[in-house]
Short mmCIF file of C-alpha atoms in Angstrom, two decimals:
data_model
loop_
_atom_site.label_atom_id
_atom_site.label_comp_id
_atom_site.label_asym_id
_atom_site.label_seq_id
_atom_site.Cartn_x
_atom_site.Cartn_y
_atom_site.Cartn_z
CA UNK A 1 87.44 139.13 42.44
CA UNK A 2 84.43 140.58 44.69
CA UNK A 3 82.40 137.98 43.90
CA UNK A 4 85.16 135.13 44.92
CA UNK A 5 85.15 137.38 48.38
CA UNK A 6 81.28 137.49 48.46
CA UNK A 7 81.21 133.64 48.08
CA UNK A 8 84.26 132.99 50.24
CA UNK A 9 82.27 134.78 53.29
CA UNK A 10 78.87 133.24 52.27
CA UNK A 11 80.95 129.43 52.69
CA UNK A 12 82.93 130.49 55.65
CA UNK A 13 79.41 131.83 57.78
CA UNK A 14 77.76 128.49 56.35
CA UNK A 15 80.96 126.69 58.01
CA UNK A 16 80.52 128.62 61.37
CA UNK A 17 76.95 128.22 61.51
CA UNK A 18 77.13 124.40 61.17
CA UNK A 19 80.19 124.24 63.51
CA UNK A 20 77.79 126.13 66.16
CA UNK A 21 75.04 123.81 65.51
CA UNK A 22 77.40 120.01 65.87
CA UNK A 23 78.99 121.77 68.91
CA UNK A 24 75.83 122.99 70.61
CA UNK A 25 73.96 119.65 69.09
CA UNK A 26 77.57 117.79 71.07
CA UNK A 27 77.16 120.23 74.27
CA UNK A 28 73.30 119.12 74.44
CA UNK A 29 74.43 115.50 74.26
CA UNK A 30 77.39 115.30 76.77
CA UNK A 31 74.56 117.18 79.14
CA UNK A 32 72.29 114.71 79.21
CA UNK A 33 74.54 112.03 79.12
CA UNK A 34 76.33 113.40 82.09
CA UNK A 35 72.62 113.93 83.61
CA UNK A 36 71.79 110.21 83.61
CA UNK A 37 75.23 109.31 84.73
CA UNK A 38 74.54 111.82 87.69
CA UNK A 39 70.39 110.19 88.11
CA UNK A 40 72.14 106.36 87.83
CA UNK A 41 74.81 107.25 90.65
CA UNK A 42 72.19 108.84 92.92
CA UNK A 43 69.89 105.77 92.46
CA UNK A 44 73.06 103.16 93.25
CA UNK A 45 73.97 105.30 96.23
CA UNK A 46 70.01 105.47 97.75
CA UNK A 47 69.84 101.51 96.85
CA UNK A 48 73.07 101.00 98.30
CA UNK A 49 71.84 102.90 101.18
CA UNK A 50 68.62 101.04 101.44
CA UNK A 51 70.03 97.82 101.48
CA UNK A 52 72.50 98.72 104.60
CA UNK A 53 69.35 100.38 106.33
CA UNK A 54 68.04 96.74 105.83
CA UNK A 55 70.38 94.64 107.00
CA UNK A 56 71.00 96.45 110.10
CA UNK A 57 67.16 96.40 110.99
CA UNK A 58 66.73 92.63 110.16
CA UNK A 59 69.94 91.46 110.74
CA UNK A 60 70.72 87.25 109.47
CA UNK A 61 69.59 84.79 111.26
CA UNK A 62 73.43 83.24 111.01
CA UNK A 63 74.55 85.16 113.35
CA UNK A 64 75.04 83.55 117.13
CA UNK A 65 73.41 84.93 120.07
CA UNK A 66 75.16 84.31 123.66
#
């Protein structure tokens, strides 16, 4: 019987060991996922930003003049 409790713990603190590794291995993952979501979002917005700077400084020649 105290070795079934000896092995029991041994399993159970391999179990929570691995558990901490997958989540922290998951929590390292959704980090840098949500990083390059957060770096591809900044470059749209600066792009998007450029490209209005643009047209406003060389505006189309389609427009009319009076």
């Amino acid at each position: 019987m105290e070795m079934m409790i000896g092995e029991v713990r041994q399993i159970s603190w391999i179990i929570a060991f691995l558990g901490r590794s997958v989540v922290s291995e998951f929590c390292i993952f959704l980090g840098v996922t949500l990083a390059d979501r957060r770096y591809y979002l900044l470059a749209h917005c600066l792009q998007h930003n450029n490209d209005q700077r643009e047209r406003t400084a060389f505006p189309t020649a389609d427009r009319t003049t009076d």
